[in-house]
CSV table of C-alpha atoms in Angstrom, one decimal:
chain,number,residue,atom,x,y,z
A,1,MET,CA,-2.4,-56.8,62.7
A,2,PHE,CA,0.6,-54.8,63.6
A,3,ASP,CA,1.8,-56.3,67.3
A,4,PRO,CA,4.7,-54.6,69.2
A,5,LYS,CA,4.8,-57.3,71.9
A,6,ASN,CA,5.6,-59.6,69.2
A,7,THR,CA,8.4,-57.3,67.3
A,8,ILE,CA,10.0,-56.8,70.5
A,9,LYS,CA,9.9,-60.5,71.2
A,10,GLN,CA,11.1,-61.9,67.6
A,11,LEU,CA,14.0,-58.8,67.8
A,12,PHE,CA,15.3,-59.9,71.8
A,13,ASP,CA,15.4,-63.2,70.4
A,14,ARG,CA,18.3,-62.6,67.9
A,15,ALA,CA,20.3,-61.5,70.9
A,16,GLY,CA,19.0,-64.7,72.7
A,17,VAL,CA,17.1,-63.0,75.0
A,18,ARG,CA,13.8,-63.8,76.3
A,19,VAL,CA,11.3,-61.7,78.1
A,20,ASN,CA,10.1,-63.2,81.0
A,21,GLY,CA,12.6,-65.6,80.7
A,22,SER,CA,14.9,-67.5,83.6
A,23,ASN,CA,18.4,-66.8,82.1
A,24,PRO,CA,20.2,-63.3,84.2
A,25,TRP,CA,19.9,-61.6,80.8
A,26,ASP,CA,16.4,-62.0,80.2
A,27,ILE,CA,13.9,-59.2,81.1
A,28,GLN,CA,10.8,-59.7,82.7
A,29,ILE,CA,7.9,-57.4,81.6
A,30,ASN,CA,5.8,-55.2,84.3
A,31,ASP,CA,4.0,-53.2,82.2
A,32,ASN,CA,2.5,-54.0,78.4
A,33,ARG,CA,3.2,-50.5,77.4
A,34,PHE,CA,6.7,-51.4,77.0
A,35,TYR,CA,7.0,-52.5,73.8
A,36,GLY,CA,5.4,-49.6,71.9
A,37,ARG,CA,7.7,-47.5,73.9
A,38,ILE,CA,10.3,-49.8,72.4
A,39,LEU,CA,9.3,-49.3,69.4
A,40,ARG,CA,8.6,-45.3,69.4
A,41,ASP,CA,11.6,-43.8,71.6
A,42,LYS,CA,14.2,-47.1,70.5
A,43,SER,CA,17.0,-46.9,72.9
A,44,LEU,CA,15.8,-43.4,75.3
A,45,GLY,CA,12.3,-45.6,75.7
A,46,LEU,CA,14.5,-49.4,76.8
A,47,GLY,CA,16.1,-46.3,79.4
A,48,GLU,CA,13.4,-44.2,80.6
A,49,SER,CA,10.8,-47.6,81.2
A,50,TYR,CA,13.3,-49.0,82.8
A,51,MET,CA,13.6,-45.8,85.5
A,52,ASP,CA,9.3,-46.1,85.6
A,53,GLY,CA,9.6,-49.8,86.7
A,54,TRP,CA,8.5,-51.0,83.3
A,55,TRP,CA,11.0,-53.9,83.2
A,56,GLU,CA,13.7,-55.8,85.0
A,57,CYS,CA,16.9,-57.6,84.7
A,58,ASP,CA,18.9,-59.3,87.2
A,59,ARG,CA,22.0,-58.8,84.6
A,60,ILE,CA,21.7,-55.4,82.7
A,61,ASP,CA,25.1,-55.2,81.8
A,62,GLN,CA,24.4,-58.2,80.3
A,63,PHE,CA,20.9,-57.8,78.4
A,64,ILE,CA,22.7,-54.6,77.0
A,65,GLN,CA,25.7,-56.6,75.9
A,66,ARG,CA,23.3,-59.3,74.3
A,67,ILE,CA,21.4,-56.4,71.9
A,68,LEU,CA,24.7,-54.3,70.9
A,69,ASN,CA,25.7,-58.1,70.5
A,70,ALA,CA,22.9,-58.7,67.7
A,71,GLY,CA,23.0,-55.2,66.6
A,72,LEU,CA,19.4,-54.9,67.8
A,73,ASP,CA,20.4,-50.6,67.8
A,74,LYS,CA,20.2,-50.7,64.8
A,75,SER,CA,16.7,-52.2,63.7
A,76,VAL,CA,14.4,-50.1,65.2
A,77,LYS,CA,14.3,-46.6,63.0
A,78,SER,CA,15.0,-43.9,64.6
A,79,ARG,CA,11.9,-41.2,65.7
A,80,LEU,CA,11.5,-37.7,66.5
A,81,TYR,CA,13.4,-37.2,69.3
A,82,HIS,CA,16.2,-38.5,67.7
A,83,ILE,CA,15.8,-36.4,64.9
A,84,LEU,CA,16.1,-33.7,66.9
A,85,VAL,CA,19.0,-34.4,68.3
A,86,LEU,CA,20.9,-34.7,65.0
A,87,VAL,CA,19.3,-32.0,63.3
A,88,ALA,CA,20.6,-29.8,66.9
A,89,THR,CA,24.4,-30.7,66.2
A,90,ILE,CA,23.8,-30.1,63.2
A,91,LEU,CA,22.5,-26.3,63.1
A,92,PHE,CA,24.2,-25.1,66.8
A,93,ASN,CA,27.4,-25.5,68.7
A,94,ARG,CA,25.9,-27.4,71.3
A,95,GLN,CA,29.6,-27.4,73.7
A,96,SER,CA,30.0,-23.6,73.6
A,97,LYS,CA,31.3,-22.1,75.8
A,98,TYR,CA,28.1,-20.8,76.9
A,99,ARG,CA,26.7,-24.3,76.2
A,100,SER,CA,29.6,-26.0,78.3
A,101,HIS,CA,28.6,-25.2,81.5
A,102,LYS,CA,25.5,-27.4,81.1
A,103,VAL,CA,26.9,-30.5,82.0
A,104,ALA,CA,28.8,-29.0,84.8
A,105,LYS,CA,25.3,-27.8,86.3
A,106,TYR,CA,22.8,-31.4,85.5
A,107,HIS,CA,26.0,-34.0,86.8
A,108,TYR,CA,29.0,-33.1,87.8
A,109,ASN,CA,27.7,-30.3,90.3
A,110,LEU,CA,25.6,-32.8,91.9
A,111,ASP,CA,26.8,-33.7,95.6
A,112,ASN,CA,29.8,-34.9,96.0
A,113,ASN,CA,28.3,-37.6,98.5
A,114,LEU,CA,26.9,-39.3,96.0
A,115,PHE,CA,29.7,-39.3,93.7
A,116,PHE,CA,32.5,-40.4,96.4
A,117,ALA,CA,30.2,-43.1,97.8
A,118,PHE,CA,31.3,-45.2,94.6
A,119,LEU,CA,34.4,-43.5,93.2
A,120,GLY,CA,36.9,-45.2,95.5
A,121,SER,CA,39.8,-43.4,97.7
A,122,TYR,CA,41.3,-41.9,94.5
A,123,LYS,CA,38.1,-40.2,93.7
A,124,GLN,CA,39.2,-40.7,89.5
A,125,TYR,CA,35.5,-40.8,87.4
A,126,SER,CA,37.9,-42.3,84.7
A,127,CYS,CA,38.8,-45.5,83.5
A,128,ALA,CA,40.7,-47.6,86.1
A,129,PHE,CA,43.7,-49.9,84.7
A,130,PHE,CA,43.5,-53.4,86.2
A,131,ASN,CA,46.8,-54.6,85.4
A,132,GLY,CA,47.1,-57.3,87.7
A,133,VAL,CA,44.9,-56.2,90.5
A,134,ASP,CA,41.5,-56.6,91.2
A,135,ASP,CA,41.0,-53.8,93.5
A,136,LEU,CA,39.6,-50.8,92.5
A,137,ASP,CA,42.0,-48.2,94.4
A,138,GLU,CA,44.7,-50.3,93.5
A,139,ALA,CA,43.8,-49.7,89.9
A,140,GLN,CA,43.4,-46.1,89.9
A,141,HIS,CA,46.5,-46.0,91.2
A,142,CYS,CA,48.0,-48.4,88.1
A,143,LYS,CA,46.1,-46.0,86.1
A,144,MET,CA,47.2,-42.7,86.9
A,145,GLU,CA,51.0,-44.3,87.6
A,146,LEU,CA,50.6,-45.3,83.3
A,147,ILE,CA,50.1,-41.8,83.0
A,148,CYS,CA,52.8,-40.2,84.8
A,149,ARG,CA,55.1,-42.5,83.0
A,150,LYS,CA,53.9,-42.1,79.5
A,151,LEU,CA,54.4,-38.5,80.1
A,152,GLU,CA,57.5,-39.2,81.5
A,153,LEU,CA,56.5,-37.1,84.4
A,154,LYS,CA,59.8,-35.0,86.9
A,155,ALA,CA,60.2,-32.5,89.2
A,156,ALA,CA,60.9,-29.7,87.5
A,157,ASP,CA,57.9,-30.3,85.1
A,158,LYS,CA,55.2,-27.3,84.8
A,159,VAL,CA,51.8,-29.7,83.9
A,160,LEU,CA,48.7,-28.5,82.8
A,161,ASP,CA,45.8,-31.2,83.7
A,162,ILE,CA,42.3,-30.0,81.6
A,163,GLY,CA,39.9,-31.2,83.7
A,164,SER,CA,41.0,-31.4,86.9
A,165,GLY,CA,37.8,-33.5,88.5
A,166,TRP,CA,38.1,-33.8,92.1
A,167,GLY,CA,41.7,-33.3,91.4
A,168,GLY,CA,43.1,-36.7,92.0
A,169,LEU,CA,45.9,-37.0,89.3
A,170,ALA,CA,46.8,-34.0,90.1
A,171,LYS,CA,47.2,-34.5,93.6
A,172,PHE,CA,48.8,-38.2,92.8
A,173,MET,CA,51.2,-36.2,90.1
A,174,THR,CA,52.6,-33.1,92.6
A,175,LYS,CA,53.1,-36.1,95.6
A,176,HIS,CA,54.4,-38.7,93.6
A,177,TYR,CA,56.6,-37.2,90.9
A,178,GLY,CA,57.4,-33.8,93.0
A,179,CYS,CA,56.5,-31.3,89.5
A,180,SER,CA,53.5,-28.8,89.9
A,181,VAL,CA,50.0,-28.4,88.4
A,182,THR,CA,47.6,-26.4,87.2
A,183,GLY,CA,44.1,-28.0,87.0
A,184,ILE,CA,41.6,-26.3,85.1
A,185,ASN,CA,37.7,-27.1,85.5
A,186,ILE,CA,34.1,-25.7,85.0
A,187,SER,CA,32.5,-27.4,88.0
A,188,GLU,CA,32.3,-25.1,91.2
A,189,GLU,CA,31.3,-28.3,93.6
A,190,GLN,CA,35.0,-30.7,92.0
A,191,ILE,CA,37.1,-27.2,92.5
A,192,CYS,CA,35.9,-26.0,95.6
A,193,PHE,CA,36.6,-30.1,97.2
A,194,ALA,CA,39.8,-30.3,95.0
A,195,LYS,CA,41.6,-27.0,96.5
A,196,ASN,CA,40.9,-27.5,100.1
A,197,ASP,CA,41.8,-31.8,99.4
A,198,CYS,CA,45.2,-30.6,97.9
A,199,HIS,CA,45.5,-27.7,99.9
A,200,GLY,CA,49.7,-27.1,100.4
A,201,LEU,CA,50.4,-28.8,98.0
A,202,PRO,CA,52.1,-27.4,94.4
A,203,VAL,CA,48.5,-27.6,92.1
A,204,ASN,CA,46.6,-24.3,91.7
A,205,PHE,CA,43.1,-24.7,90.1
A,206,VAL,CA,41.0,-22.6,88.4
A,207,ARG,CA,37.3,-22.4,86.8
A,208,SER,CA,37.9,-22.1,83.2
A,209,ASP,CA,36.9,-23.1,80.2
A,210,TYR,CA,39.9,-24.5,77.7
A,211,ARG,CA,40.0,-22.0,75.4
A,212,ASP,CA,41.0,-19.9,77.6
A,213,ILE,CA,44.5,-21.4,78.3
A,214,ASN,CA,47.0,-18.9,77.4
A,215,GLU,CA,50.2,-20.6,79.3
A,216,THR,CA,52.8,-22.9,78.5
A,217,TYR,CA,53.4,-26.1,79.8
A,218,ASP,CA,55.9,-29.3,79.8
A,219,LYS,CA,53.5,-31.6,79.9
A,220,ILE,CA,49.6,-31.6,79.2
A,221,VAL,CA,46.6,-34.0,80.2
A,222,SER,CA,43.4,-34.8,80.0
A,223,VAL,CA,41.6,-37.6,81.3
A,224,GLY,CA,37.7,-37.9,80.6
A,225,MET,CA,36.8,-34.2,79.6
A,226,PHE,CA,37.5,-34.8,75.5
A,227,GLU,CA,33.9,-36.6,76.0
A,228,HIS,CA,32.7,-33.2,76.3
A,229,VAL,CA,34.2,-31.1,73.5
A,230,GLY,CA,32.0,-32.2,70.4
A,231,HIS,CA,32.9,-32.1,67.1
A,232,LYS,CA,32.6,-29.2,66.0
A,233,ASN,CA,35.3,-28.0,68.6
A,234,TYR,CA,37.9,-30.6,68.1
A,235,LEU,CA,40.3,-28.8,66.3
A,236,LYS,CA,40.1,-25.7,68.9
A,237,PHE,CA,40.7,-28.2,71.6
A,238,MET,CA,43.8,-29.3,70.1
A,239,ASP,CA,45.0,-25.7,68.5
A,240,VAL,CA,44.7,-24.7,72.2
A,241,VAL,CA,47.4,-27.5,73.6
A,242,HIS,CA,49.4,-27.3,70.9
A,243,ARG,CA,49.8,-23.6,71.2
A,244,CYS,CA,50.1,-24.3,75.2
A,245,LEU,CA,52.1,-26.8,74.8
A,246,LYS,CA,56.4,-26.5,74.6
A,247,PRO,CA,58.2,-27.9,71.7
A,248,GLN,CA,59.6,-30.2,73.7
A,249,GLY,CA,56.3,-31.3,75.8
A,250,ILE,CA,54.1,-34.3,75.8
A,251,PHE,CA,50.6,-34.6,75.6
A,252,LEU,CA,48.0,-37.4,76.8
A,253,LEU,CA,44.2,-37.5,76.3
A,254,HIS,CA,42.3,-40.2,77.5
A,255,THR,CA,38.9,-40.3,76.4
A,256,ILE,CA,35.9,-42.3,75.4
A,257,GLY,CA,35.6,-43.1,71.5
A,258,ASN,CA,33.2,-44.4,69.4
A,259,ASN,CA,33.9,-47.1,66.6
A,260,LYS,CA,32.4,-44.9,64.0
A,261,SER,CA,32.5,-41.0,63.4
A,262,ARG,CA,28.8,-39.3,65.1
A,263,THR,CA,27.3,-35.8,66.0
A,264,TYR,CA,25.4,-36.9,68.4
A,265,LEU,CA,25.2,-39.1,71.9
A,266,ASP,CA,23.0,-42.0,72.6
A,267,PRO,CA,19.9,-40.1,73.6
A,268,TRP,CA,19.6,-41.3,77.0
A,269,VAL,CA,23.0,-40.8,77.7
A,270,GLU,CA,22.7,-37.2,76.6
A,271,LYS,CA,18.9,-36.3,78.3
A,272,TYR,CA,19.6,-37.6,81.7
A,273,ILE,CA,23.6,-38.0,82.1
A,274,PHE,CA,25.7,-36.0,80.1
A,275,PRO,CA,23.9,-33.6,78.1
A,276,ASN,CA,25.7,-32.0,75.2
A,277,SER,CA,28.5,-34.7,75.2
A,278,LEU,CA,30.0,-36.8,71.9
A,279,LEU,CA,32.0,-39.5,72.2
A,280,PRO,CA,34.9,-38.9,69.7
A,281,SER,CA,36.0,-41.6,67.2
A,282,LEU,CA,39.5,-41.4,66.1
A,283,ARG,CA,38.9,-40.5,62.4
A,284,GLN,CA,37.8,-36.9,63.8
A,285,ILE,CA,40.0,-37.4,66.9
A,286,SER,CA,43.1,-37.5,64.0
A,287,LYS,CA,41.6,-35.1,61.6
A,288,ALA,CA,41.9,-32.6,64.6
A,289,VAL,CA,45.9,-33.6,65.1
A,290,GLU,CA,46.7,-33.7,61.7
A,291,GLY,CA,49.3,-30.9,60.9
A,292,ARG,CA,49.3,-30.2,64.6
A,293,PHE,CA,51.1,-33.3,66.8
A,294,VAL,CA,52.7,-36.7,65.9
A,295,ILE,CA,50.5,-39.7,67.3
A,296,GLU,CA,53.3,-42.0,69.7
A,297,ASP,CA,51.6,-44.1,70.8
A,298,LEU,CA,47.9,-45.4,71.0
A,299,HIS,CA,46.6,-47.7,74.0
A,300,ASN,CA,43.1,-49.2,74.1
A,301,LEU,CA,41.9,-50.1,77.6
A,302,GLY,CA,37.9,-50.3,76.7
A,303,PRO,CA,37.9,-53.6,78.8
A,304,HIS,CA,39.5,-52.4,81.9
A,305,TYR,CA,36.3,-49.9,81.6
A,306,ASP,CA,33.6,-52.3,81.9
A,307,LYS,CA,35.7,-53.9,85.2
A,308,THR,CA,36.0,-50.1,86.4
A,309,LEU,CA,32.2,-49.7,85.6
A,310,MET,CA,30.6,-52.9,87.5
A,311,ALA,CA,33.3,-51.9,90.3
A,312,TRP,CA,31.5,-48.7,90.8
A,313,HIS,CA,28.0,-50.4,90.7
A,314,ARG,CA,28.9,-52.7,93.2
A,315,ASN,CA,30.0,-49.8,96.0
A,316,PHE,CA,26.6,-48.0,94.8
A,317,MET,CA,24.4,-50.3,95.2
A,318,SER,CA,26.1,-51.0,98.7
A,319,ALA,CA,26.2,-47.1,99.6
A,320,TRP,CA,22.4,-46.8,98.4
A,321,LYS,CA,21.1,-47.3,102.4
A,322,ASN,CA,23.2,-44.1,103.3
A,323,LEU,CA,22.0,-42.3,99.9
A,324,LYS,CA,18.5,-43.4,99.6
A,325,ALA,CA,16.8,-40.1,102.0
A,326,ASN,CA,18.6,-37.6,99.1
A,327,TYR,CA,17.2,-39.4,96.7
A,328,THR,CA,14.2,-41.3,94.7
A,329,GLU,CA,13.7,-44.6,93.8
A,330,ARG,CA,13.9,-43.1,89.8
A,331,PHE,CA,16.9,-41.8,90.6
A,332,LYS,CA,18.5,-45.1,91.6
A,333,ARG,CA,17.0,-46.9,88.6
A,334,MET,CA,18.5,-44.3,86.5
A,335,TRP,CA,22.1,-44.3,88.2
A,336,GLU,CA,21.9,-48.1,88.0
A,337,TYR,CA,20.6,-48.0,84.5
A,338,TYR,CA,23.7,-45.8,83.3
A,339,LEU,CA,26.0,-47.4,85.0
A,340,LEU,CA,25.6,-51.9,84.2
A,341,SER,CA,23.9,-50.4,80.6
A,342,SER,CA,27.8,-48.8,80.3
A,343,ALA,CA,29.5,-51.9,81.1
A,344,GLY,CA,27.1,-53.8,79.1
A,345,ALA,CA,28.6,-51.3,75.7
A,346,PHE,CA,32.4,-51.8,76.7
A,347,ARG,CA,31.9,-55.6,77.4
A,348,ALA,CA,30.5,-55.4,73.8
A,349,ARG,CA,33.5,-53.5,72.1
A,350,SER,CA,30.5,-51.0,71.3
A,351,ILE,CA,33.0,-48.0,72.7
A,352,GLN,CA,36.4,-48.5,73.5
A,353,LEU,CA,38.5,-46.2,76.0
A,354,TRP,CA,41.5,-44.9,74.3
A,355,GLN,CA,45.0,-43.5,75.6
A,356,ILE,CA,46.7,-41.2,73.3
A,357,VAL,CA,50.0,-39.8,73.7
A,358,MET,CA,51.0,-37.2,71.6
A,359,THR,CA,53.9,-34.9,70.7
A,360,HIS,CA,55.0,-31.8,68.7
A,361,VAL,CA,55.7,-32.6,64.5
A,362,GLY,CA,59.7,-32.4,65.0
A,363,SER,CA,60.5,-32.8,68.3
A,364,SER,CA,62.5,-35.8,70.0
A,365,GLN,CA,60.4,-39.2,70.5
A,366,PRO,CA,60.0,-40.1,74.2
A,367,LYS,CA,61.4,-42.3,75.5
A,368,CYS,CA,58.7,-44.4,77.5
A,369,ARG,CA,57.9,-47.3,75.5
A,370,TYR,CA,54.4,-48.0,76.6
A,371,GLY,CA,53.8,-51.9,75.6
């Protein structure tokens, strides 16, 4: 007779994970319905069952790292939800102008106090660069300085920031390099804060979809936004950047990436964190770039995102006492799982973080050396 409990235990054994074991990466089961739910709903069921309190783990990041390194995410056959997501990506443009606002509504327009409780003083919701430093704020400063150096920013530059977030990078570029910046975003909460925070600086924040940009710029940067573009729109995105970047300009793309080309996101992340999002592969990016840009440099910062997420998690847990009046315990567990499972995925090298520097075909090679 088929036994879901025994099946899951055997799978976990392959990853060195014991049910109710004593290692920090072992999981403790609170509800025996967990086993059938994992077999039925795969990664979606794993995340939801944690949110529901069906299991605990001292180090979710290490648990996820072991699961991914052992390839267990491929061992359980996909079920109906996964099939429906895949079909939707084939039939529909899930990142169309109309649909693109969903991620802003359900994620980026959450209370700013939630994000500011864990992101650090620079309010950077993207991978930091722990270049000889351990402090999150110092690492975010290093990341922004790295971006500016790769863009070869000058005071006379007119810069476009596609995504722009809460305006931290734009503020950094104007204060440290004297350039002018236009930041575009579709999140009303982020734009409202950015405008106030950058008051008096040569920065203009506009609520706009990237497809509506028409002006030209000396430099263009996009940090943590390409994950929301979608495979049906990669060519359009690169066409917009190509049209808006001046002939001798430089474009820097900072994006989380997948090792394989896919047309769908992890079902749990898609449902609870980043709806209608997708992690591109290098193949998908290079196909969209072909004939438009020369790739000058490709820099993998993936291990730095592991450190960034662990720092965010520590900050979030420290701040929870001030946040819990506005959020449920289930939300707390969802956010914990999001941050720690993401850290585990980067540590397992299942996903990457790339900074890609590009120029127009025929333009001069940038002087900056990236090594």
